[in-house]
Every structure is written in structure tokens, then in C-alpha cells.
Amino acid sequence: MTDQEILAAAAEAMTRFRATVSERPVAPQVDFEELLDGFGTTLPLDSSPPSAVLEELMHAADPGIMASVGPRYFGFVVGGALESATAADMLALGWDQMAFNATASPAAMAAEQVAGAWAKELVGIPATASVGFVTGAQEANTVGLAAARHHVLAARGWDVEQGGLQDAPRVRVLVGDERHSTIDRSLRLLGLGTGSTVPVRTDGNGAIDVGHLEEVLAAGDGPTIVCLQLGNVNTGACDDLERSCALAHEHGAWAHVDGAFGLWAAASPTLRHLTRGIEQADSWGCDVHKWLNVPYDGGLVFVSRPDVHIAATSMTASYLVGQGTGGSDLVLNASRRARGFAVWAAIRELGSKGLAELVDRNCALARRFADQLGDAGAEIGNDVMLNQVLAAFGDDATTDAVIDAVQRDGTCWMGGTTWRGRRYMRIAVSNHTTTEADVDRSVEAIVRCWRS
Ligand SMILES: *Cc1c(COP(=O)(O)O)cnc(C)c1O
């Protein structure tokens, strides 16, 4: 390999990996210390040819690569990157665009603008909302809640961007007791603190109890933010946005929706009813690396009032005067990778029909898991409404032992979780390449591990 051939060689190695990933043991069987040694021990003194670096990297990394892009990885909520989106990200790297604004990269901004408009249309968010291309739902939640913080304090005559929170009116943040932990981290970083949260009860499947939300809203006053969710990370449960947003607005509160993966359910005509009222919210966060099957790391944040979004996150500097608002004004990065190309490519490849089919197919496969594991005697712990399944195999120790054995077996990979005080195997189906045969093969492996 010559140094000029290094990019093609990397692409070829990646192509080979992806073509055979379904036949690898899903979790690598590797000793971490050995893996470290493969990456070297001492700081290199002399330079090396790029091609040698590539070969050394591939050799060092291969034994420790998790086959999470393959069809039988069901851990966390992990999508398998689509071919077009992966190729688009490779181009984004090769073009090495600085996606700051249209002055720095007109193409990057144009792709974001079109992909952002498509995303809004796909899920039913008003076309007038602003869209930021962030790193994932964590950043999306932070930006959405920064906009919320700005708005509820501005309504009380307080400029939080200038005055901070030191002497600001106290903000209360209503959160479901099954919110994702990224919400708490966002609140910490925004200076609101987890102490600002007021918990709202959830129902058996983890969706917010709207009656209790109404009580909690009425029990206090002052600047208020309500955090809602589409797609609980354990159960897939979706909050009733229609009623929750209406209540929030009756009380002058801002409604933020964490739709990390569940937002995409709105793109499916058969599941859209779970997201009814989505257009009523004030801000929304989601991932693209989960259910949209775009490579890491990417997400979207939408804000119904672009002026509030910009007030919360824009930056100015003398060298930017006259350049207008750019993509970086809507996120927490200044210089950043051109994330819009991959999102554009994924939506362009799937089309609205293809995305609906992907979401529906993953949900049908999740129900297949639940049915087959239930038939085999496992206890299904959730109402399977999206792509998440919880399965218990007896007492907690047995369930943990089954999860451990399955992870070591290598046929498939799923993690564990604690739901309502009990241990469960947690199965998330989010990959466009997963088939019924993959589910059947995985169930067979799980049952085999359980029986032994
Ligand atoms: C995954 C997830 C997040 C965090 O998303 P990242 O992309 O990891 O930042 C937030 N909320 C929910 C409901 C999630 O499933």
C-alpha cells in the first residue's frame, strides 16, 4: 500500500468488516490489557508512513471491535449505520469541512437546512421550528432546556444569558420519574441543578401520569419547565404529549420532549398515534445514531421559537460580524464536523416510506422476541409498544446469569437493567439489517444459555 492509497485501503477494510460482521461473535473475546498493549506502550519518537499507521491500527483494534453495527446487537439503543449515511460521513471527513456557518462551508449548511426540514416533516414538528445538528440527545436536551430556561425567565423579566441564575427567580422543572439520566445532567450543566426537579409519577409502563402532572403543576407557580418523553429507554413508553403539553401551556410552562429514539415513531403511520400532540411541544431532542441508523455521533434539537433558540445558544465575535446566524449558533459547538451530510443521506436513502418500514419492522421484531421468549417461559416485564423488550428468567440472580452467558456466547448481545426493582434482560431492536431469522437465532441462543 502506498501512502496515497491509504483512504481507499481504509474504505476497503471497512467494507470487508461490514460484509462479514454478522458472522463475528458479537462481543469480542479479548483481554483489555492485551488490547492496550496492541496500541503500544511508549510515545513514538519517530514519524511513520501513514500506510503503516493504518495497518497497525487495524491490527490493534480488530480484536476489540464490538459487532454493534451487525444484525444481532440489541444492547442500549444502537442503530446500525446505513450504507449511504456511512459513505456520506466518510466524505464529510475527507472534505474536512468546518461546519460553522455558510461562510465556512456553504454545502454543509445547505445539507443541514434541507435535512432539518425533512426531519421536521417526517415527525410532524412545525416547519417554522429551528433545527440544530448536535452530537446526540444529551446535547439536544441541553440545548432544548437552555431555550426553555431563557424563555420562562424572560417571561419574568429576567435575562438569564446576561444575569445568569445567581439572583434569578427560582425555576421548577417537572420531570417524570422515568426520565432519562441525560435530563439530570443537562439540568446540572445549565445551573438549574437536579434540586430544581419536581418528580411526576409514571404509570406501569413508565409514561407520565397526566393526572399527577396536573396536580404538581397546580401545586406551585413561577417559571416552570415540563420535561416529557417519547420512548422510555427500558420500555419504549411514550408520554401523552397532547394532554401534557396542553396542561403545561395552561400553566405558562415550557414543554420539552426527549425523543431520543421514540421521536421517530412519529414517522410511522401505524405508530404515529403514540406521539399525538407532538406539534404542541416547545422543544424536542432526538438522536440520529439510534433509530435513524446514522453513524455516531449525531442528533437533532428543534425549538418552536427560533428567536429563543438563538438567544440561548448563539455566539458572537468580532471576526463573525456580518455573517448572520449559522449552524453553530444553534448548538454547543463552535467548530464542528459537517453532520448534515449523513442525516441528509439517511433520509434520502430511506424516504418517508422506508423510514416508516424500518420503524415498523423493528417493532414487529421486538414483539417477535417477546412472543417467543414468553412462549419459552420468560416473563416479559413491559408492554411492548415500540422496539424495547424486558425479559426476566426467574429470580434476579438467574436473569443476570443468563445475560452474562448470552454475552459470552457471542450469538447476540443484550444488556441488563433494573425495572421497578427487578432485574431484566433489556432488548432494543434498532438496526435496519436485523431479520426474523436473527431474532429466531438469538432466542435459540438465549434459551440454550438459560437451560444450561
Ligand atoms: C439514548 C437516550 C438519550 C441520550 O442520547 P445520547 O445520544 O446518548 O446522548 C436520552 N434520552 C433517551 C430517552 C435515550 O434513549
Tab-separated table of C-alpha atoms and ligand atoms in Angstrom:
chain	number	residue	atom	x	y	z
A	1	MET	CA	0.000	0.000	0.000
A	2	THR	CA	1.352	3.415	-0.877
A	3	ASP	CA	0.565	6.401	1.289
A	4	GLN	CA	-1.732	7.724	-1.433
A	5	GLU	CA	-3.779	4.559	-1.281
A	6	ILE	CA	-4.474	4.786	2.425
A	7	LEU	CA	-8.010	6.170	2.153
A	8	ALA	CA	-9.076	3.531	-0.359
A	9	ALA	CA	-7.452	0.865	1.818
A	10	ALA	CA	-9.372	2.061	4.865
A	11	ALA	CA	-12.617	2.009	2.872
A	12	GLU	CA	-11.850	-1.481	1.641
A	13	ALA	CA	-11.133	-2.750	5.148
A	14	MET	CA	-14.355	-1.189	6.354
A	15	THR	CA	-16.287	-2.793	3.504
A	16	ARG	CA	-14.826	-6.213	4.350
A	17	PHE	CA	-15.685	-5.739	8.017
A	18	ARG	CA	-19.270	-4.793	7.276
A	19	ALA	CA	-19.730	-7.659	4.820
A	20	THR	CA	-18.737	-10.230	7.442
A	21	VAL	CA	-19.870	-8.542	10.662
A	22	SER	CA	-22.950	-10.766	11.013
A	23	GLU	CA	-20.756	-13.838	11.351
A	24	ARG	CA	-18.442	-12.462	14.054
A	25	PRO	CA	-19.086	-13.250	17.703
A	26	VAL	CA	-20.996	-10.108	18.643
A	27	ALA	CA	-18.900	-9.284	21.722
A	28	PRO	CA	-15.149	-9.550	21.242
A	29	GLN	CA	-13.427	-12.076	23.496
A	30	VAL	CA	-10.412	-10.029	24.409
A	31	ASP	CA	-8.301	-9.251	27.402
A	32	PHE	CA	-8.287	-5.468	27.808
A	33	GLU	CA	-4.642	-5.368	28.894
A	34	GLU	CA	-3.646	-7.215	25.712
A	35	LEU	CA	-5.691	-4.757	23.696
A	36	LEU	CA	-3.847	-1.860	25.331
A	37	ASP	CA	-0.506	-3.440	24.522
A	38	GLY	CA	-1.551	-3.706	20.876
A	39	PHE	CA	-1.918	0.078	20.761
A	40	GLY	CA	1.632	0.446	22.064
A	41	THR	CA	3.192	1.392	25.342
A	42	THR	CA	5.613	4.255	24.747
A	43	LEU	CA	5.162	7.571	22.994
A	44	PRO	CA	6.518	7.216	19.439
A	45	LEU	CA	9.584	9.311	18.857
A	46	ASP	CA	9.951	8.975	15.094
A	47	SER	CA	7.337	9.514	12.411
A	48	SER	CA	5.864	6.583	10.476
A	49	PRO	CA	4.408	6.214	6.984
A	50	PRO	CA	0.594	6.710	7.050
A	51	SER	CA	0.013	3.296	5.495
A	52	ALA	CA	1.957	1.620	8.283
A	53	VAL	CA	-0.101	3.534	10.839
A	54	LEU	CA	-3.317	2.296	9.243
A	55	GLU	CA	-2.141	-1.306	9.265
A	56	GLU	CA	-1.033	-1.058	12.863
A	57	LEU	CA	-4.363	0.480	13.893
A	58	MET	CA	-6.416	-2.187	12.150
A	59	HIS	CA	-4.315	-4.901	13.740
A	60	ALA	CA	-4.552	-3.368	17.205
A	61	ALA	CA	-8.266	-2.571	17.111
A	62	ASP	CA	-9.725	-5.620	15.384
A	63	PRO	CA	-9.753	-7.973	18.401
A	64	GLY	CA	-11.633	-5.346	20.420
A	65	ILE	CA	-14.268	-4.292	17.912
A	66	MET	CA	-17.841	-4.830	19.106
A	67	ALA	CA	-20.057	-6.039	16.246
A	68	SER	CA	-22.691	-3.477	17.192
A	69	VAL	CA	-23.323	-2.497	13.577
A	70	GLY	CA	-24.336	-6.123	12.931
A	71	PRO	CA	-27.878	-7.525	12.988
A	72	ARG	CA	-27.829	-9.251	16.399
A	73	TYR	CA	-26.640	-6.460	18.674
A	74	PHE	CA	-29.555	-5.482	20.921
A	75	GLY	CA	-27.744	-3.536	23.650
A	76	PHE	CA	-28.565	0.036	24.736
A	77	VAL	CA	-30.431	1.536	21.740
A	78	VAL	CA	-27.913	1.170	18.948
A	79	GLY	CA	-28.716	1.613	15.281
A	80	GLY	CA	-26.651	0.027	12.513
A	81	ALA	CA	-25.390	2.791	10.243
A	82	LEU	CA	-26.947	2.790	6.765
A	83	GLU	CA	-24.552	2.439	3.815
A	84	SER	CA	-25.376	5.856	2.332
A	85	ALA	CA	-25.059	7.623	5.675
A	86	THR	CA	-21.749	5.890	6.384
A	87	ALA	CA	-20.398	6.854	2.970
A	88	ALA	CA	-21.642	10.426	3.436
A	89	ASP	CA	-19.816	10.624	6.763
A	90	MET	CA	-16.651	9.346	5.079
A	91	LEU	CA	-16.965	12.176	2.572
A	92	ALA	CA	-17.588	14.661	5.376
A	93	LEU	CA	-14.297	13.542	6.897
A	94	GLY	CA	-12.459	13.653	3.589
A	95	TRP	CA	-13.826	17.051	2.667
A	96	ASP	CA	-12.937	18.077	6.227
A	97	GLN	CA	-15.462	20.884	6.273
A	98	MET	CA	-15.691	23.276	9.167
A	99	ALA	CA	-19.461	23.354	9.534
A	100	PHE	CA	-19.582	26.612	11.424
A	101	ASN	CA	-21.787	28.643	9.108
A	102	ALA	CA	-22.427	29.229	5.408
A	103	THR	CA	-19.258	31.295	5.092
A	104	ALA	CA	-17.140	28.421	6.373
A	105	SER	CA	-18.959	25.702	4.384
A	106	PRO	CA	-21.931	26.542	2.161
A	107	ALA	CA	-22.500	22.850	1.315
A	108	ALA	CA	-22.577	21.765	4.949
A	109	MET	CA	-25.169	24.429	5.790
A	110	ALA	CA	-27.308	23.622	2.741
A	111	ALA	CA	-27.366	19.905	3.658
A	112	GLU	CA	-28.361	20.763	7.249
A	113	GLN	CA	-31.102	23.069	6.081
A	114	VAL	CA	-32.678	20.502	3.762
A	115	ALA	CA	-32.183	17.515	6.104
A	116	GLY	CA	-33.562	19.531	9.023
A	117	ALA	CA	-36.673	20.478	7.042
A	118	TRP	CA	-37.169	16.834	6.018
A	119	ALA	CA	-36.798	15.666	9.623
A	120	LYS	CA	-39.459	18.119	10.809
A	121	GLU	CA	-41.849	16.987	8.097
A	122	LEU	CA	-41.190	13.293	8.858
A	123	VAL	CA	-42.186	13.590	12.520
A	124	GLY	CA	-44.744	16.399	12.390
A	125	ILE	CA	-42.782	19.187	14.051
A	126	PRO	CA	-43.876	22.630	12.745
A	127	ALA	CA	-41.874	23.738	9.697
A	128	THR	CA	-41.189	27.060	11.445
A	129	ALA	CA	-39.090	25.402	14.202
A	130	SER	CA	-35.325	25.920	14.216
A	131	VAL	CA	-33.065	22.855	13.952
A	132	GLY	CA	-29.615	22.326	15.443
A	133	PHE	CA	-27.362	19.439	14.378
A	134	VAL	CA	-25.945	18.246	17.689
A	135	THR	CA	-23.857	15.277	18.856
A	136	GLY	CA	-26.769	13.289	20.288
A	137	ALA	CA	-29.754	13.504	22.594
A	138	GLN	CA	-27.621	14.614	25.549
A	139	GLU	CA	-26.651	17.809	23.730
A	140	ALA	CA	-30.143	18.098	22.247
A	141	ASN	CA	-31.677	18.016	25.727
A	142	THR	CA	-29.155	20.577	26.959
A	143	VAL	CA	-29.933	22.985	24.122
A	144	GLY	CA	-33.703	22.445	24.409
A	145	LEU	CA	-33.579	23.095	28.144
A	146	ALA	CA	-31.331	26.147	27.638
A	147	ALA	CA	-34.029	27.555	25.346
A	148	ALA	CA	-36.641	26.667	27.974
A	149	ARG	CA	-34.598	28.376	30.698
A	150	HIS	CA	-34.291	31.515	28.574
A	151	HIS	CA	-37.993	31.640	27.794
A	152	VAL	CA	-39.505	31.036	31.228
A	153	LEU	CA	-37.140	33.564	32.827
A	154	ALA	CA	-37.583	36.180	30.079
A	155	ALA	CA	-41.325	35.950	30.753
A	156	ARG	CA	-40.499	37.132	34.329
A	157	GLY	CA	-38.318	39.948	33.036
A	158	TRP	CA	-35.052	38.125	33.733
A	159	ASP	CA	-32.258	37.943	31.135
A	160	VAL	CA	-30.523	34.708	32.071
A	161	GLU	CA	-27.845	34.984	29.381
A	162	GLN	CA	-26.688	38.261	30.920
A	163	GLY	CA	-27.601	37.840	34.569
A	164	GLY	CA	-27.078	34.116	34.996
A	165	LEU	CA	-29.003	32.356	37.732
A	166	GLN	CA	-27.440	33.990	40.815
A	167	ASP	CA	-30.365	36.307	41.516
A	168	ALA	CA	-32.894	34.839	39.129
A	169	PRO	CA	-36.402	33.742	40.088
A	170	ARG	CA	-36.358	30.070	41.038
A	171	VAL	CA	-37.218	27.757	38.134
A	172	ARG	CA	-39.010	24.481	38.791
A	173	VAL	CA	-38.552	21.602	36.392
A	174	LEU	CA	-41.240	18.917	36.327
A	175	VAL	CA	-39.831	15.552	35.306
A	176	GLY	CA	-41.346	12.107	35.020
A	177	ASP	CA	-39.771	9.690	37.491
A	178	GLU	CA	-38.756	7.604	34.457
A	179	ARG	CA	-36.896	10.397	32.632
A	180	HIS	CA	-33.544	9.586	31.036
A	181	SER	CA	-30.482	10.425	33.147
A	182	THR	CA	-29.228	12.843	30.475
A	183	ILE	CA	-32.018	15.225	31.558
A	184	ASP	CA	-30.475	15.418	35.032
A	185	ARG	CA	-27.018	16.055	33.591
A	186	SER	CA	-28.373	18.823	31.354
A	187	LEU	CA	-30.038	20.459	34.366
A	188	ARG	CA	-26.776	20.263	36.305
A	189	LEU	CA	-24.801	21.862	33.486
A	190	LEU	CA	-27.391	24.599	32.988
A	191	GLY	CA	-27.068	25.664	36.614
A	192	LEU	CA	-30.659	24.690	37.374
A	193	GLY	CA	-29.417	21.723	39.348
A	194	THR	CA	-31.167	18.447	39.976
A	195	GLY	CA	-32.600	20.126	43.069
A	196	SER	CA	-34.896	22.104	40.770
A	197	THR	CA	-36.717	18.939	39.714
A	198	VAL	CA	-40.183	18.038	40.909
A	199	PRO	CA	-40.935	14.384	40.172
A	200	VAL	CA	-44.161	13.366	38.446
A	201	ARG	CA	-45.417	9.796	38.803
A	202	THR	CA	-45.459	7.433	35.850
A	203	ASP	CA	-47.783	4.562	35.011
A	204	GLY	CA	-46.906	0.850	34.947
A	205	ASN	CA	-45.078	1.174	31.637
A	206	GLY	CA	-43.210	4.385	32.544
A	207	ALA	CA	-45.372	7.017	30.791
A	208	ILE	CA	-46.173	10.158	32.728
A	209	ASP	CA	-49.344	10.118	34.861
A	210	VAL	CA	-51.167	13.115	33.400
A	211	GLY	CA	-53.461	13.445	36.416
A	212	HIS	CA	-50.449	13.761	38.695
A	213	LEU	CA	-48.787	16.203	36.272
A	214	GLU	CA	-51.875	18.397	36.583
A	215	GLU	CA	-51.700	18.235	40.403
A	216	VAL	CA	-47.988	19.056	40.500
A	217	LEU	CA	-48.399	21.933	38.040
A	218	ALA	CA	-51.192	23.407	40.158
A	219	ALA	CA	-49.283	22.933	43.427
A	220	GLY	CA	-46.624	25.509	42.549
A	221	ASP	CA	-46.033	28.566	40.425
A	222	GLY	CA	-43.246	30.662	38.990
A	223	PRO	CA	-41.156	29.870	35.926
A	224	THR	CA	-41.811	26.231	35.028
A	225	ILE	CA	-40.399	23.717	32.574
A	226	VAL	CA	-42.041	20.336	31.914
A	227	CYS	CA	-39.821	17.514	30.588
A	228	LEU	CA	-41.688	14.908	28.575
A	229	GLN	CA	-40.508	11.798	26.821
A	230	LEU	CA	-41.172	9.739	23.714
A	231	GLY	CA	-39.626	6.285	24.114
A	232	ASN	CA	-38.648	5.213	27.617
A	233	VAL	CA	-35.229	3.626	27.436
A	234	ASN	CA	-36.430	0.443	29.188
A	235	THR	CA	-39.991	0.031	27.973
A	236	GLY	CA	-40.483	2.302	24.940
A	237	ALA	CA	-43.364	4.062	26.716
A	238	CYS	CA	-44.431	7.430	25.290
A	239	ASP	CA	-45.925	10.262	27.322
A	240	ASP	CA	-49.317	11.639	26.336
A	241	LEU	CA	-47.999	14.792	24.676
A	242	GLU	CA	-51.398	16.095	23.652
A	243	ARG	CA	-52.703	16.377	27.214
A	244	SER	CA	-49.353	17.086	28.869
A	245	CYS	CA	-48.446	19.971	26.555
A	246	ALA	CA	-51.939	21.469	26.924
A	247	LEU	CA	-51.611	21.362	30.727
A	248	ALA	CA	-48.086	22.800	30.615
A	249	HIS	CA	-49.259	25.707	28.493
A	250	GLU	CA	-52.299	26.375	30.701
A	251	HIS	CA	-49.762	26.967	33.469
A	252	GLY	CA	-47.440	29.080	31.316
A	253	ALA	CA	-44.797	26.324	31.313
A	254	TRP	CA	-42.401	25.293	28.544
A	255	ALA	CA	-42.767	21.692	27.320
A	256	HIS	CA	-39.560	19.926	26.277
A	257	VAL	CA	-39.686	16.451	24.708
A	258	ASP	CA	-36.800	13.977	24.969
A	259	GLY	CA	-37.468	11.790	21.941
A	260	ALA	CA	-34.000	10.283	21.641
A	261	PHE	CA	-35.239	7.322	19.620
A	262	GLY	CA	-39.016	7.466	20.170
A	263	LEU	CA	-39.414	10.666	18.154
A	264	TRP	CA	-39.001	8.565	15.006
A	265	ALA	CA	-42.140	6.581	15.862
A	266	ALA	CA	-43.915	9.679	14.567
A	267	ALA	CA	-42.586	8.828	11.091
A	268	SER	CA	-44.666	5.629	11.036
A	269	PRO	CA	-48.370	5.938	10.166
A	270	THR	CA	-49.097	2.844	12.300
A	271	LEU	CA	-47.307	4.199	15.406
A	272	ARG	CA	-47.908	7.912	14.994
A	273	HIS	CA	-50.830	7.804	17.442
A	274	LEU	CA	-48.270	7.261	20.252
A	275	THR	CA	-46.837	10.707	19.510
A	276	ARG	CA	-50.158	12.553	19.167
A	277	GLY	CA	-49.742	16.201	20.166
A	278	ILE	CA	-46.050	16.252	19.192
A	279	GLU	CA	-46.554	19.548	17.362
A	280	GLN	CA	-47.728	21.211	20.600
A	281	ALA	CA	-44.358	20.992	22.367
A	282	ASP	CA	-41.870	23.870	22.591
A	283	SER	CA	-38.622	21.967	22.084
A	284	TRP	CA	-37.673	18.456	21.043
A	285	GLY	CA	-34.432	16.487	21.178
A	286	CYS	CA	-33.540	13.275	19.387
A	287	ASP	CA	-30.699	11.125	18.166
A	288	VAL	CA	-29.894	10.231	14.601
A	289	HIS	CA	-27.405	7.488	15.595
A	290	LYS	CA	-30.128	5.363	17.173
A	291	TRP	CA	-33.240	4.724	15.122
A	292	LEU	CA	-32.362	6.752	12.011
A	293	ASN	CA	-29.321	4.479	11.588
A	294	VAL	CA	-26.829	7.305	11.002
A	295	PRO	CA	-23.235	6.723	12.263
A	296	TYR	CA	-22.113	8.174	15.601
A	297	ASP	CA	-22.320	10.840	16.695
A	298	GLY	CA	-25.382	12.817	15.754
A	299	GLY	CA	-28.662	14.194	16.976
A	300	LEU	CA	-31.138	16.971	16.338
A	301	VAL	CA	-32.648	19.665	18.520
A	302	PHE	CA	-35.747	21.533	17.408
A	303	VAL	CA	-37.121	24.696	19.015
A	304	SER	CA	-40.563	26.080	18.172
A	305	ARG	CA	-39.379	29.665	18.596
A	306	PRO	CA	-36.154	30.201	16.633
A	307	ASP	CA	-35.536	33.560	18.362
A	308	VAL	CA	-35.496	31.809	21.749
A	309	HIS	CA	-33.180	29.113	20.417
A	310	ILE	CA	-30.759	31.709	19.073
A	311	ALA	CA	-30.925	33.810	22.239
A	312	ALA	CA	-29.978	30.767	24.299
A	313	THR	CA	-27.087	29.382	22.254
A	314	SER	CA	-25.762	31.866	19.689
A	315	MET	CA	-22.236	33.206	19.892
A	316	THR	CA	-20.722	36.378	18.531
A	317	ALA	CA	-17.171	37.512	17.925
A	318	SER	CA	-15.556	40.386	16.070
A	319	TYR	CA	-14.467	38.109	13.218
A	320	LEU	CA	-18.066	36.900	12.711
A	321	VAL	CA	-19.716	40.299	12.222
A	322	GLY	CA	-21.958	40.343	9.168
A	323	GLN	CA	-22.058	36.573	8.716
A	324	GLY	CA	-25.586	36.120	10.095
A	325	THR	CA	-26.802	33.096	12.010
A	326	GLY	CA	-25.104	29.798	11.247
A	327	GLY	CA	-25.442	26.170	12.256
A	328	SER	CA	-23.073	26.683	15.165
A	329	ASP	CA	-25.388	29.274	16.699
A	330	LEU	CA	-27.933	26.518	17.352
A	331	VAL	CA	-25.662	24.009	19.124
A	332	LEU	CA	-22.953	23.888	21.783
A	333	ASN	CA	-20.011	23.518	19.420
A	334	ALA	CA	-18.176	26.282	17.597
A	335	SER	CA	-16.025	24.427	15.054
A	336	ARG	CA	-17.628	21.107	14.188
A	337	ARG	CA	-17.822	18.247	11.723
A	338	ALA	CA	-20.365	18.539	8.903
A	339	ARG	CA	-23.016	16.270	10.444
A	340	GLY	CA	-25.733	17.224	7.970
A	341	PHE	CA	-24.447	15.155	5.040
A	342	ALA	CA	-25.046	11.817	6.798
A	343	VAL	CA	-28.510	12.807	8.028
A	344	TRP	CA	-29.404	14.012	4.555
A	345	ALA	CA	-28.140	10.736	3.052
A	346	ALA	CA	-30.066	8.522	5.506
A	347	ILE	CA	-33.354	10.295	4.834
A	348	ARG	CA	-32.623	10.405	1.093
A	349	GLU	CA	-31.912	6.642	1.072
A	350	LEU	CA	-34.938	5.615	3.135
A	351	GLY	CA	-37.538	8.122	2.036
A	352	SER	CA	-40.533	8.589	4.327
A	353	LYS	CA	-41.856	5.141	3.375
A	354	GLY	CA	-38.563	3.416	4.032
A	355	LEU	CA	-38.212	5.039	7.449
A	356	ALA	CA	-41.762	4.019	8.391
A	357	GLU	CA	-40.957	0.469	7.265
A	358	LEU	CA	-37.725	0.408	9.276
A	359	VAL	CA	-39.511	1.557	12.430
A	360	ASP	CA	-42.450	-0.842	11.920
A	361	ARG	CA	-40.159	-3.775	11.138
A	362	ASN	CA	-38.035	-3.207	14.266
A	363	CYS	CA	-41.191	-3.010	16.402
A	364	ALA	CA	-42.563	-6.223	14.861
A	365	LEU	CA	-39.227	-7.927	15.609
A	366	ALA	CA	-39.390	-6.712	19.213
A	367	ARG	CA	-42.855	-8.290	19.536
A	368	ARG	CA	-41.431	-11.479	17.986
A	369	PHE	CA	-38.770	-11.524	20.735
A	370	ALA	CA	-41.448	-11.002	23.404
A	371	ASP	CA	-43.726	-13.708	21.983
A	372	GLN	CA	-41.005	-16.328	21.583
A	373	LEU	CA	-39.321	-15.644	24.933
A	374	GLY	CA	-42.740	-15.616	26.599
A	375	ASP	CA	-43.565	-18.983	24.992
A	376	ALA	CA	-40.238	-20.320	26.309
A	377	GLY	CA	-41.289	-19.363	29.846
A	378	ALA	CA	-39.588	-15.984	30.288
A	379	GLU	CA	-41.525	-13.195	31.943
A	380	ILE	CA	-41.970	-10.099	29.770
A	381	GLY	CA	-41.813	-7.050	32.023
A	382	ASN	CA	-43.147	-4.334	29.755
A	383	ASP	CA	-45.993	-3.554	27.442
A	384	VAL	CA	-44.057	-3.818	24.145
A	385	MET	CA	-45.234	-0.720	22.315
A	386	LEU	CA	-42.067	0.156	20.400
A	387	ASN	CA	-38.739	-1.625	19.938
A	388	GLN	CA	-37.864	-2.361	23.609
A	389	VAL	CA	-38.418	-5.668	25.392
A	390	LEU	CA	-37.713	-6.577	29.036
A	391	ALA	CA	-37.366	-10.300	29.829
A	392	ALA	CA	-36.783	-11.995	33.195
A	393	PHE	CA	-35.742	-15.618	33.598
A	394	GLY	CA	-36.715	-16.274	37.200
A	395	ASP	CA	-35.078	-14.527	40.146
A	396	ASP	CA	-32.629	-11.626	39.683
A	397	ALA	CA	-29.535	-13.816	40.039
A	398	THR	CA	-30.771	-16.186	37.326
A	399	THR	CA	-31.619	-13.319	34.977
A	400	ASP	CA	-28.166	-11.794	35.478
A	401	ALA	CA	-26.543	-15.195	34.894
A	402	VAL	CA	-28.483	-15.637	31.634
A	403	ILE	CA	-27.467	-12.148	30.435
A	404	ASP	CA	-23.842	-12.886	31.257
A	405	ALA	CA	-23.925	-16.261	29.479
A	406	VAL	CA	-25.597	-14.757	26.399
A	407	GLN	CA	-22.986	-12.005	26.170
A	408	ARG	CA	-20.193	-14.594	26.345
A	409	ASP	CA	-21.923	-16.941	23.890
A	410	GLY	CA	-21.472	-14.372	21.107
A	411	THR	CA	-24.579	-15.126	19.014
A	412	CYS	CA	-26.173	-11.889	20.087
A	413	TRP	CA	-25.678	-9.183	22.701
A	414	MET	CA	-28.154	-7.647	25.103
A	415	GLY	CA	-27.616	-5.792	28.350
A	416	GLY	CA	-29.373	-5.865	31.689
A	417	THR	CA	-31.431	-3.310	33.545
A	418	THR	CA	-33.384	-2.835	36.733
A	419	TRP	CA	-37.033	-2.033	36.153
A	420	ARG	CA	-39.421	-1.450	39.057
A	421	GLY	CA	-36.965	-3.101	41.436
A	422	ARG	CA	-36.380	-6.213	39.384
A	423	ARG	CA	-33.565	-7.358	37.059
A	424	TYR	CA	-34.374	-7.819	33.366
A	425	MET	CA	-32.608	-8.578	30.124
A	426	ARG	CA	-33.111	-5.471	28.015
A	427	ILE	CA	-33.574	-5.951	24.265
A	428	ALA	CA	-33.617	-3.000	21.850
A	429	VAL	CA	-34.209	-3.649	18.139
A	430	SER	CA	-32.996	-0.632	16.173
A	431	ASN	CA	-30.929	-1.921	13.253
A	432	HIS	CA	-32.151	-1.893	9.641
A	433	THR	CA	-30.338	-5.176	8.868
A	434	THR	CA	-31.976	-7.283	11.611
A	435	THR	CA	-34.273	-10.007	10.236
A	436	GLU	CA	-36.765	-12.504	11.670
A	437	ALA	CA	-34.060	-15.165	11.297
A	438	ASP	CA	-31.741	-13.064	13.501
A	439	VAL	CA	-34.412	-12.899	16.192
A	440	ASP	CA	-35.066	-16.654	15.990
A	441	ARG	CA	-31.354	-17.404	16.193
A	442	SER	CA	-30.970	-15.050	19.162
A	443	VAL	CA	-33.942	-16.540	21.030
A	444	GLU	CA	-32.477	-20.004	20.462
A	445	ALA	CA	-29.160	-18.847	21.981
A	446	ILE	CA	-30.885	-17.191	24.960
A	447	VAL	CA	-32.975	-20.280	25.713
A	448	ARG	CA	-29.913	-22.514	25.339
A	449	CYS	CA	-27.947	-20.336	27.804
A	450	TRP	CA	-30.893	-20.343	30.210
A	451	ARG	CA	-31.376	-24.132	30.111
A	452	SER	CA	-27.710	-24.736	30.912
B	1	LIG	C1	-30.104	7.403	24.443
B	1	LIG	C2	-31.020	8.346	25.121
B	1	LIG	C3	-30.597	9.623	25.497
B	1	LIG	C4	-29.167	10.073	25.327
B	1	LIG	O1	-28.811	10.080	23.995
B	1	LIG	P1	-27.293	10.210	23.543
B	1	LIG	O2	-27.364	10.168	22.081
B	1	LIG	O3	-26.600	9.024	24.123
B	1	LIG	O4	-26.766	11.487	24.061
B	1	LIG	C5	-31.520	10.476	26.060
B	1	LIG	N1	-32.787	10.089	26.264
B	1	LIG	C6	-33.243	8.863	25.920
B	1	LIG	C7	-34.683	8.514	26.158
B	1	LIG	C8	-32.372	7.944	25.333
B	1	LIG	O5	-32.818	6.743	24.963
